[in-house]
């Protein structure tokens, strides 16, 4: 069909302010999320040029990257972090932007609180000075990470200069084996397309497996679109999505809700719409996965072993593998299930929501964290934390020897005190295993919440499908 | 924004694939509220040892490359986070141009906002420049943005592609926000019609 359009085509068209002959376009931004790390220079830029925020009511700010996850009553001891947090508070007051500070019950990771509040909505354009903004694509929004100059641009103009990307569809059909979840799906996708595979694309995730995922699972998948190099990742909204927004603090109410749902229903890829690239995965074949290297594409089944660079003919790839294995302190051929860990981290905008904590708590229940392992559980937001405590999950974790913390990014990027020591090996539910990501010379293995909890207890990676 | 027209300087080889933003500028440097002064943190985990001394093997620590203005790097340079601190750090160090076979999307965008030029070339051209860059202080490379040409130490010329709008902004040092504000009427019109169509927003 000539006029058949993809979901991305539709949202793009509905936000196009202007387009030049060479395709350079101005698109309107409906929602702008702000945090302390990537915003100070943007506000400073506005001040220096005497500009104001065009639509401050379309922005929401929160502190997440820098703050301690232990008792906050004493304030933030690191003076630089404290200054950055204070700066955000001042900037928000000056430019009229609503701000959740560290004592607000709604405070949490920016990508957890946006949906939770109903600030994120289907069919919107959403940006944030943070690459994992892709998370919000789970709701059928066009959600993109931007740099600080673009944060300033959005504040001043409520628009962004862009060119349209190509369309990619990743279809996951079939039935996931027990123990295999959304995190394994997205890590497998990245393993398949590579970390640059999505460069130049917006990905739409489709297929029975994606349809069957809860909103939380879809967020886990979309969150890591950036690890596949894509500008954004999205899932067409459906009943699961509409239900999610029935009672959020900022979602449309009453007649508005009905009208919104009618519009949201139009947000699906038309039959016959063309994708520039199609990727298909068979769910039945997906195992629980673990990363072995320092790139999120370095995935292997938990039943597999560390690969051998000697078998790779491409010189640059071989060298990259050797460098990664050296950094990770791993020998080719080692069974992943023999790899012992020192730390476990359950949290982040990939896996710090209530369902993730429930899965991890079910594994932890009645067990003990291995004596060598230090394990952290960091809820994605204050509301997630409160919900978990209402369900008694905190007690389960604490009784099993996990530490139960205050919400924030924490050891996902280790900007606060939660970090690996040199050489420490961590089973982490976060999204990046780069060198130094979780602490100088720390070693990160990306896994699902179930796999991280099981590894914390066993002291090494275990096939969650065999968990007693 | 500062203009970018011509650049001549030493090109440094960084033969690593998937150089990520955590490598370019680790998180401990992200606590700043300024855009400047980040050059000292550039590649710090590769550049300094545990005591903060220079690692002699790291390319930018070698005397020949201390003043490098150009970086020739492996595939998918700049992957990872959206931190604009990455191009800020490169620029603060003195690097104004990065050449690779591919760049991560957000990093690529961020460079243009800071008058840093990322150039995408086919593998064989990058290999050639990587080779040129390995010649130490003699690795003098010139970039002519207007002509879209790179001149190597042997005088060989490589042509590169660049988006015309981005080229125009770099050559003239144009500020995106200023350009967009000229379209304020179109934004007003869009806002009014979107409000009518999607009043719940
Ligand atoms: S949890 Fe990690 S990936 Fe997510 S926003 Fe925070 S630092 Fe970034």
XYZ file of C-alpha atoms and ligand atoms in Angstrom:
677
model
C 0.000 0.000 0.000
C 1.425 3.309 -1.045
C -0.028 5.200 1.891
C 0.622 2.574 4.518
C 2.647 4.101 7.344
C 4.616 2.780 10.280
C 4.015 3.840 13.861
C 7.133 6.001 13.671
C 5.947 7.628 10.415
C 2.659 8.575 12.097
C 4.120 10.107 15.237
C 6.711 11.935 13.168
C 4.040 13.386 10.869
C 1.909 14.479 13.820
C 4.834 16.457 15.256
C 6.315 18.007 12.163
C 6.509 21.784 12.496
C 8.451 22.400 9.310
C 10.692 20.561 6.895
C 13.342 21.880 4.522
C 14.009 20.513 1.060
C 17.031 18.558 2.276
C 14.915 16.790 4.899
C 16.104 18.826 7.881
C 12.993 19.094 10.018
C 11.748 20.826 13.095
C 9.696 18.528 15.297
C 7.592 19.567 18.249
C 8.396 18.113 21.666
C 5.475 17.281 23.967
C 7.382 16.153 27.026
C 10.796 17.052 28.400
C 12.367 15.189 31.313
C 15.307 16.778 33.090
C 17.910 15.537 35.572
C 20.841 17.116 37.356
C 23.788 15.873 35.292
C 23.023 17.004 31.746
C 21.037 20.173 32.442
C 23.162 22.791 34.278
C 24.976 23.991 31.147
C 21.678 24.180 29.253
C 20.087 26.474 31.843
C 23.286 28.498 31.962
C 23.089 28.877 28.177
C 19.534 30.194 28.448
C 20.574 32.700 31.068
C 23.578 33.902 29.079
C 21.441 34.562 26.023
C 18.572 36.050 28.001
C 16.116 33.362 26.894
C 13.272 31.789 28.835
C 11.700 28.325 28.821
C 8.978 28.359 26.166
C 6.687 25.806 27.819
C 7.894 25.015 31.343
C 4.690 23.066 32.065
C 5.833 20.481 29.491
C 8.960 19.709 31.491
C 9.478 17.692 34.656
C 12.736 17.500 36.585
C 14.064 14.993 39.089
C 17.340 14.199 40.785
C 18.576 10.650 40.251
C 22.143 10.129 38.996
C 24.130 11.685 41.815
C 22.260 11.082 44.991
C 23.215 8.660 47.728
C 21.025 5.588 48.162
C 21.610 5.430 51.876
C 20.098 7.709 54.509
C 19.615 11.142 52.957
C 18.766 13.013 56.091
C 22.372 14.233 56.364
C 22.329 15.683 52.851
C 24.856 14.851 50.139
C 28.406 14.676 51.434
C 30.190 14.968 48.070
C 30.376 18.746 47.503
C 30.320 18.501 43.696
C 27.268 16.256 43.682
C 25.598 18.512 46.212
C 26.265 21.557 44.041
C 24.850 19.858 40.969
C 21.682 18.913 42.836
C 21.306 22.402 44.297
C 21.857 23.890 40.859
C 18.989 21.842 39.457
C 16.679 23.001 42.237
C 17.602 26.636 41.607
C 17.275 26.350 37.842
C 13.848 24.740 38.110
C 12.648 27.477 40.453
C 14.010 30.187 38.178
C 12.544 28.778 34.957
C 9.262 27.575 36.443
C 9.740 23.830 36.048
C 8.248 21.290 38.437
C 10.942 19.425 40.331
C 10.917 16.259 42.474
C 13.733 16.700 44.970
C 15.491 13.990 46.975
C 12.942 14.094 49.778
C 9.922 13.802 47.469
C 8.169 10.414 47.653
C 7.853 10.467 43.872
C 11.590 10.938 43.323
C 13.356 8.227 41.351
C 15.103 7.414 38.105
C 13.850 9.793 35.448
C 12.720 6.942 33.168
C 10.839 5.234 35.958
C 8.969 8.276 37.204
C 7.871 9.614 33.784
C 5.548 6.677 33.065
C 4.607 6.257 36.736
C 3.243 9.806 36.839
C 1.499 9.546 33.474
C 3.798 12.319 32.273
C 4.853 9.904 29.553
C 1.916 9.257 27.217
C 1.352 7.317 23.983
C 1.790 9.207 20.737
C 3.903 11.938 22.295
C 7.431 13.046 21.525
C 9.550 12.762 24.656
C 13.132 13.847 25.160
C 15.607 13.879 28.011
C 19.309 14.571 28.248
C 19.843 10.881 28.773
C 20.306 8.083 26.283
C 17.888 5.693 27.975
C 14.964 7.951 27.165
C 14.217 5.183 24.661
C 12.458 3.472 27.617
C 9.332 5.586 27.090
C 8.921 4.157 23.589
C 7.276 1.189 25.332
C 4.093 3.266 25.424
C 4.087 4.058 21.721
C 5.858 7.383 22.167
C 8.772 8.681 20.118
C 11.301 9.002 22.924
C 14.872 10.087 22.329
C 17.998 10.856 24.285
C 19.573 14.228 23.503
C 22.697 16.158 24.432
C 22.865 19.235 26.618
C 22.831 21.705 23.699
C 19.619 20.068 22.559
C 18.212 20.269 26.091
C 18.763 24.015 25.835
C 17.199 24.036 22.372
C 14.087 22.245 23.628
C 13.797 24.526 26.651
C 14.011 27.610 24.438
C 11.896 26.454 21.494
C 9.991 23.280 22.518
C 11.297 21.762 19.273
C 14.219 19.749 18.021
C 16.062 19.862 14.691
C 16.214 16.369 13.234
C 16.188 14.328 10.092
C 13.891 11.361 9.884
C 15.485 8.001 10.560
C 14.839 4.750 8.736
C 12.344 2.162 9.987
C 13.419 -1.168 11.444
C 11.055 -3.795 12.798
C 12.184 -6.455 15.237
C 9.612 -9.209 15.531
C 9.767 -11.738 18.341
C 7.221 -14.502 17.886
C 6.550 -17.717 19.734
C 6.503 -18.463 23.445
C 9.321 -17.617 25.835
C 10.627 -20.561 27.844
C 10.092 -20.352 31.609
C 12.772 -18.237 33.233
C 13.459 -16.264 30.053
C 12.175 -12.696 30.206
C 12.215 -9.252 28.639
C 15.872 -8.632 29.551
C 16.956 -11.825 27.816
C 14.901 -10.809 24.781
C 16.541 -7.415 24.382
C 20.056 -8.686 25.122
C 19.492 -11.387 22.488
C 18.310 -8.763 20.002
C 21.445 -6.690 20.606
C 23.557 -9.829 20.289
C 21.895 -10.358 16.923
C 22.053 -6.850 15.414
C 25.179 -5.584 17.223
C 25.682 -2.316 19.079
C 25.759 -0.333 15.836
C 23.033 -2.393 14.146
C 20.341 0.146 14.912
C 22.352 3.245 13.981
C 20.245 5.381 11.664
C 17.009 3.648 12.644
C 14.003 3.843 14.875
C 13.058 0.314 15.913
C 9.520 -0.946 16.322
C 9.280 -4.082 18.452
C 6.491 -6.409 17.395
C 5.328 -10.006 17.535
C 3.431 -12.145 19.985
C 6.139 -12.054 22.635
C 6.236 -8.255 22.751
C 2.415 -8.104 22.787
C 2.397 -10.530 25.694
C 4.786 -8.454 27.789
C 3.520 -6.194 30.551
C 4.284 -2.470 30.265
C 7.249 -3.065 32.541
C 8.675 -5.763 30.291
C 8.187 -3.537 27.259
C 10.072 -0.751 29.046
C 12.971 -3.144 29.682
C 13.075 -3.944 25.965
C 12.773 -0.358 24.701
C 15.234 0.904 27.327
C 18.135 -0.876 25.668
C 17.335 0.261 22.105
C 20.227 2.667 22.526
C 22.578 -0.237 23.246
C 21.597 -1.409 19.758
C 22.488 2.046 18.419
C 18.928 3.095 17.505
C 17.647 6.626 17.986
C 14.494 5.226 19.558
C 12.602 1.988 20.091
C 8.847 1.680 20.327
C 5.899 -0.640 20.799
C 2.460 0.198 19.396
C -0.005 0.980 22.194
C -2.731 -1.588 22.927
C -5.149 -2.518 25.730
C -2.217 -3.163 28.087
C -1.039 0.396 27.440
C -4.469 2.010 27.788
C -5.026 0.179 31.066
C -1.708 1.450 32.415
C -2.848 5.063 32.003
C -6.314 4.648 33.479
C -5.312 6.118 36.811
C -1.966 7.867 36.648
C -1.669 11.263 38.367
C -1.147 13.128 35.091
C -2.862 10.921 32.562
C -6.016 12.241 30.864
C -9.188 11.771 32.906
C -12.896 11.434 32.074
C -13.878 12.461 28.551
C -10.273 13.337 27.797
C -9.250 9.763 28.515
C -11.776 8.396 26.009
C -10.674 10.861 23.371
C -7.029 10.060 24.031
C -7.642 6.307 23.741
C -9.360 6.836 20.381
C -6.260 8.605 19.141
C -3.900 6.051 20.693
C -5.765 3.277 18.861
C -4.751 4.854 15.556
C -1.096 4.518 16.504
C -0.177 1.241 14.904
C 1.758 0.318 11.832
C -0.589 -0.069 8.855
C -0.747 -3.401 7.055
C 1.700 -3.342 4.199
C 3.834 -0.509 5.557
C 7.432 -0.902 4.460
C 10.364 -1.303 6.836
C 13.882 -0.656 5.650
C 15.099 -3.582 7.741
C 13.299 -6.526 9.331
C 14.754 -8.742 12.047
C 13.023 -11.847 13.411
C 13.695 -13.884 16.513
C 12.100 -17.137 17.588
C 11.262 -16.881 21.285
C 11.376 -20.629 21.854
C 15.105 -20.613 21.098
C 16.031 -17.825 23.516
C 18.003 -18.841 26.631
C 18.709 -16.792 29.765
C 21.750 -14.760 28.710
C 24.828 -13.254 30.342
C 27.302 -10.827 28.800
C 30.944 -11.905 28.863
C 32.661 -8.715 27.616
C 32.611 -4.953 27.710
C 30.005 -4.332 25.033
C 26.307 -5.149 25.424
C 26.499 -7.170 22.204
C 28.836 -9.656 23.911
C 26.037 -12.025 24.898
C 26.113 -15.735 25.471
C 23.677 -18.277 26.876
C 24.210 -19.002 30.548
C 24.848 -22.584 29.474
C 27.547 -21.424 27.055
C 31.158 -20.476 27.550
C 33.492 -17.528 27.085
C 34.208 -17.291 23.327
C 37.655 -17.667 21.827
C 39.057 -14.653 19.925
C 41.332 -17.090 18.101
C 38.359 -18.259 16.058
C 37.565 -14.751 14.766
C 39.160 -13.782 11.459
C 38.340 -10.038 11.454
C 41.405 -8.432 13.005
C 39.678 -5.437 14.589
C 37.001 -7.671 16.126
C 39.573 -10.114 17.412
C 41.536 -7.333 19.045
C 38.369 -5.931 20.619
C 37.572 -9.383 22.041
C 41.066 -9.829 23.425
C 40.924 -6.427 25.045
C 37.520 -7.247 26.567
C 38.627 -10.627 27.922
C 41.743 -9.112 29.389
C 39.684 -6.409 31.094
C 37.111 -8.916 32.315
C 39.783 -11.349 33.541
C 38.231 -14.266 31.663
C 39.752 -17.149 29.724
C 38.223 -18.472 26.496
C 36.298 -21.693 27.015
C 35.361 -21.011 30.650
C 31.770 -22.093 31.344
C 29.673 -19.048 32.200
C 28.176 -21.027 35.086
C 31.678 -21.348 36.578
C 32.210 -17.578 36.645
C 32.138 -16.425 40.277
C 30.831 -13.012 41.267
C 31.606 -10.603 44.132
C 28.679 -8.224 43.797
C 25.121 -8.190 42.538
C 23.143 -5.107 41.579
C 19.387 -5.184 41.121
C 18.023 -1.855 39.965
C 18.368 0.811 37.206
C 15.935 2.118 34.624
C 16.203 -1.221 32.848
C 15.165 -3.412 35.771
C 14.311 -1.331 38.829
C 10.523 -1.500 38.692
C 8.125 -3.422 40.905
C 7.829 -6.506 38.670
C 11.603 -6.799 38.543
C 11.773 -6.657 42.323
C 9.006 -9.250 42.642
C 10.865 -11.673 40.387
C 14.122 -11.162 42.272
C 12.390 -11.468 45.660
C 10.777 -14.752 44.634
C 14.265 -16.157 44.023
C 15.688 -14.609 47.200
C 12.883 -15.837 49.420
C 14.132 -18.366 51.958
C 17.695 -18.222 50.609
C 20.915 -16.497 51.682
C 23.246 -14.334 49.647
C 26.553 -16.174 49.166
C 29.113 -15.243 51.811
C 31.516 -13.725 49.281
C 28.846 -11.610 47.603
C 27.604 -8.144 48.435
C 24.186 -7.617 46.869
C 22.294 -4.347 46.453
C 18.650 -3.813 45.654
C 17.878 -0.255 44.577
C 14.248 0.503 43.697
C 13.726 2.660 40.623
C 11.592 5.223 42.456
C 10.130 6.162 45.797
C 6.771 4.786 44.691
C 8.325 1.481 43.629
C 10.026 1.325 47.006
C 6.783 2.003 48.865
C 4.935 -0.619 46.835
C 7.670 -3.195 47.442
C 7.565 -2.475 51.169
C 3.777 -2.799 51.190
C 4.220 -6.255 49.665
C 6.933 -7.185 52.161
C 9.624 -7.553 49.485
C 12.063 -5.441 51.494
C 11.876 -7.975 54.352
C 12.481 -10.858 51.977
C 15.565 -9.163 50.562
C 16.911 -8.098 53.937
C 16.355 -11.538 55.446
C 18.219 -13.065 52.535
C 21.160 -10.723 53.094
C 20.548 -8.178 50.332
C 20.932 -4.458 51.080
C 17.735 -2.466 50.602
C 18.366 1.101 49.437
C 16.815 4.445 48.579
C 15.863 5.041 44.917
C 18.261 6.345 42.264
C 20.639 5.320 39.502
C 23.150 4.010 42.004
C 25.592 1.396 40.747
C 24.239 1.538 37.209
C 26.761 4.286 36.581
C 28.429 4.648 39.964
C 28.313 8.422 40.264
C 27.560 8.129 43.945
C 29.259 5.871 46.500
C 27.766 2.678 45.076
C 30.589 1.379 42.961
C 32.676 -1.670 42.246
C 36.251 -1.820 43.464
C 38.957 -2.595 40.904
C 38.723 -6.226 39.837
C 35.328 -6.871 41.421
C 32.894 -8.843 39.315
C 29.217 -7.986 39.330
C 25.993 -9.595 38.120
C 24.030 -6.505 37.183
C 20.518 -5.845 35.929
C 21.618 -2.540 34.409
C 22.271 -1.864 30.740
C 25.974 -1.165 30.226
C 29.032 -3.312 30.790
C 31.548 -0.767 29.497
C 35.014 -0.567 31.036
C 34.767 1.316 34.318
C 31.013 1.808 34.051
C 30.232 0.491 37.537
C 33.504 1.643 39.035
C 37.123 1.936 37.983
C 38.285 -1.472 36.669
C 35.056 -3.076 37.824
C 33.720 -5.998 35.777
C 30.067 -6.055 34.808
C 27.957 -8.926 33.522
C 24.507 -7.890 32.331
C 21.682 -10.240 33.284
C 17.967 -10.322 34.123
C 16.727 -9.684 37.681
C 16.068 -13.400 38.204
C 19.565 -14.298 37.065
C 21.155 -11.588 39.215
C 19.307 -12.756 42.331
C 20.208 -16.386 41.676
C 23.858 -15.505 41.058
C 23.943 -13.516 44.312
C 22.800 -16.603 46.198
C 24.876 -19.204 44.385
C 27.976 -16.994 44.140
C 28.248 -17.737 40.426
C 25.974 -17.627 37.383
C 23.310 -20.301 37.316
C 20.787 -21.365 34.725
C 17.592 -19.958 36.142
C 15.631 -22.632 34.302
C 17.141 -25.182 36.731
C 16.550 -23.062 39.858
C 15.169 -25.231 42.619
C 29.146 28.800 18.160
C 32.760 28.925 17.041
C 33.259 28.540 13.271
C 34.905 25.500 11.755
C 36.532 26.073 8.378
C 40.001 24.561 8.116
C 42.023 22.477 10.505
C 45.616 21.345 10.264
C 47.307 19.309 12.924
C 48.620 16.010 14.181
C 46.253 13.065 13.805
C 46.381 10.447 16.565
C 45.462 6.805 15.959
C 43.058 5.206 18.448
C 42.589 1.754 17.043
C 39.782 0.626 19.331
C 36.264 -0.355 18.259
C 33.185 0.849 20.154
C 34.980 3.616 22.058
C 32.165 4.511 24.464
C 31.375 7.730 26.251
C 32.405 6.217 29.597
C 35.895 5.780 28.113
C 35.943 9.264 26.608
C 34.926 10.956 29.839
C 34.260 8.842 32.932
C 31.406 9.725 35.257
C 33.501 11.343 37.986
C 33.933 14.278 35.606
C 30.216 14.657 34.986
C 29.631 16.424 38.266
C 30.688 19.746 36.817
C 28.215 22.480 36.046
C 30.536 24.037 33.439
C 31.317 23.110 29.844
C 35.019 23.800 30.036
C 37.965 22.235 31.820
C 37.067 18.671 30.884
C 40.195 18.065 28.782
C 42.059 16.741 31.810
C 39.496 13.972 32.160
C 39.580 12.917 28.515
C 40.146 9.138 28.323
C 41.311 9.364 31.933
C 40.982 5.676 32.785
C 43.276 4.787 29.894
C 45.444 7.860 30.193
C 46.388 7.795 33.881
C 47.485 4.992 36.190
C 46.144 4.380 39.706
C 48.383 7.102 41.122
C 47.294 9.640 38.555
C 50.506 9.457 36.515
C 50.478 9.324 32.729
C 50.408 5.847 31.184
C 53.303 6.193 28.709
C 51.780 3.756 26.190
C 48.523 5.608 25.784
C 48.546 7.382 22.465
C 47.721 10.900 23.675
C 50.505 10.657 26.268
C 53.175 10.037 23.643
C 55.147 13.219 22.984
C 54.273 13.157 19.279
C 50.539 13.213 19.999
C 50.272 15.528 22.985
C 49.010 18.273 20.704
C 46.829 16.093 18.498
C 43.965 17.967 16.853
C 42.469 15.007 14.999
C 41.585 11.500 16.171
C 41.337 8.506 13.852
C 39.323 5.795 15.588
C 37.670 2.379 15.205
C 34.008 1.626 14.380
C 31.056 2.984 16.321
C 32.927 5.773 18.093
C 31.021 7.547 20.886
C 28.518 4.824 21.712
C 26.805 4.893 25.081
C 25.399 7.823 26.903
C 24.133 11.207 25.712
C 26.706 13.124 27.778
C 27.807 16.155 25.808
C 30.777 16.126 28.160
C 32.343 13.775 25.587
C 32.751 16.360 22.801
C 33.412 19.053 25.442
C 36.345 16.992 26.741
C 37.714 16.292 23.265
C 37.487 19.946 22.332
C 38.994 21.116 25.601
C 41.942 18.792 24.979
C 42.341 20.304 21.513
C 40.737 17.664 19.302
C 38.387 19.248 16.781
C 37.895 16.389 14.330
C 37.274 12.645 14.705
C 37.450 10.259 11.777
C 35.861 6.808 11.877
C 33.805 4.377 9.820
C 30.781 5.049 12.043
C 29.614 7.074 15.019
C 26.879 6.601 17.565
C 23.904 8.853 16.852
C 23.763 11.127 19.910
C 27.519 11.647 20.088
C 27.556 12.518 16.389
C 24.848 15.132 16.921
C 26.545 16.546 19.990
C 29.779 17.147 18.090
C 28.125 19.525 15.635
C 26.722 21.606 18.473
C 30.271 22.222 19.650
C 32.098 22.882 16.440
C 33.742 19.474 16.519
C 33.663 17.722 13.140
C 32.973 13.960 13.019
C 33.864 12.521 9.607
C 32.554 9.171 8.395
C 34.686 7.410 5.795
C 34.769 3.959 4.224
C 37.001 1.371 5.892
C 39.848 1.648 3.371
C 40.112 5.419 3.837
C 40.075 5.067 7.612
C 42.764 2.364 7.335
C 44.872 4.695 5.218
C 44.504 7.569 7.677
C 45.137 5.241 10.616
C 48.367 4.348 8.894
C 49.210 8.006 8.336
C 48.383 8.781 11.936
C 50.841 6.129 13.118
C 53.754 8.248 11.904
C 53.968 10.278 15.073
C 54.645 13.991 14.846
C 54.840 13.715 11.062
C 51.213 12.697 10.941
C 50.052 16.130 9.865
C 46.596 16.049 8.351
C 44.569 18.965 6.959
C 40.825 19.238 6.787
C 39.108 21.658 4.447
C 35.426 21.705 5.324
C 34.331 23.959 2.451
C 35.911 21.625 -0.108
C 35.050 18.537 1.986
C 38.613 17.286 1.665
C 41.194 15.648 3.880
C 44.853 15.964 2.902
C 47.237 13.367 4.320
C 50.974 13.769 4.948
C 51.754 12.400 1.474
C 49.508 14.938 -0.162
C 46.848 12.348 -1.001
C 43.317 13.745 -0.914
C 40.256 12.022 0.500
C 36.798 13.446 -0.126
C 34.166 13.214 2.610
C 30.402 13.673 2.775
C 28.565 15.913 5.192
C 24.986 17.017 5.595
C 24.653 20.429 3.848
C 22.757 22.067 6.721
C 25.328 20.947 9.264
C 28.156 22.094 7.047
C 26.532 25.497 6.674
C 26.135 25.837 10.461
C 29.754 24.847 11.118
C 31.233 27.107 8.451
C 29.282 30.089 9.710
C 29.313 29.262 13.403
C 25.523 29.442 13.507
C 23.554 28.938 16.666
C 20.733 26.389 16.213
C 18.485 28.069 18.734
C 18.746 31.400 16.981
C 17.840 29.737 13.678
C 14.871 27.937 15.176
C 13.551 31.040 16.897
C 13.224 32.604 13.451
C 10.521 29.996 12.902
C 8.559 31.011 15.996
C 5.418 31.632 13.928
C 5.431 28.086 12.588
C 5.866 26.773 16.133
C 2.936 28.902 17.350
C 0.742 27.622 14.539
C 1.699 24.024 15.213
C 1.073 24.403 18.933
C -2.421 25.798 18.354
C -3.470 23.018 16.001
C -1.945 20.276 18.168
C -3.799 21.694 21.151
C -7.072 21.417 19.226
C -6.376 17.869 18.050
C -4.898 16.482 21.271
C -6.340 18.636 24.048
C -5.359 16.153 26.778
C -1.672 16.941 26.364
S 19.639 4.019 35.811
Fe 21.554 4.011 34.674
S 21.015 4.036 32.542
Fe 19.198 4.603 33.708
S 19.193 6.821 33.740
Fe 20.258 6.134 35.579
S 22.401 6.028 34.998
Fe 21.244 6.167 33.111
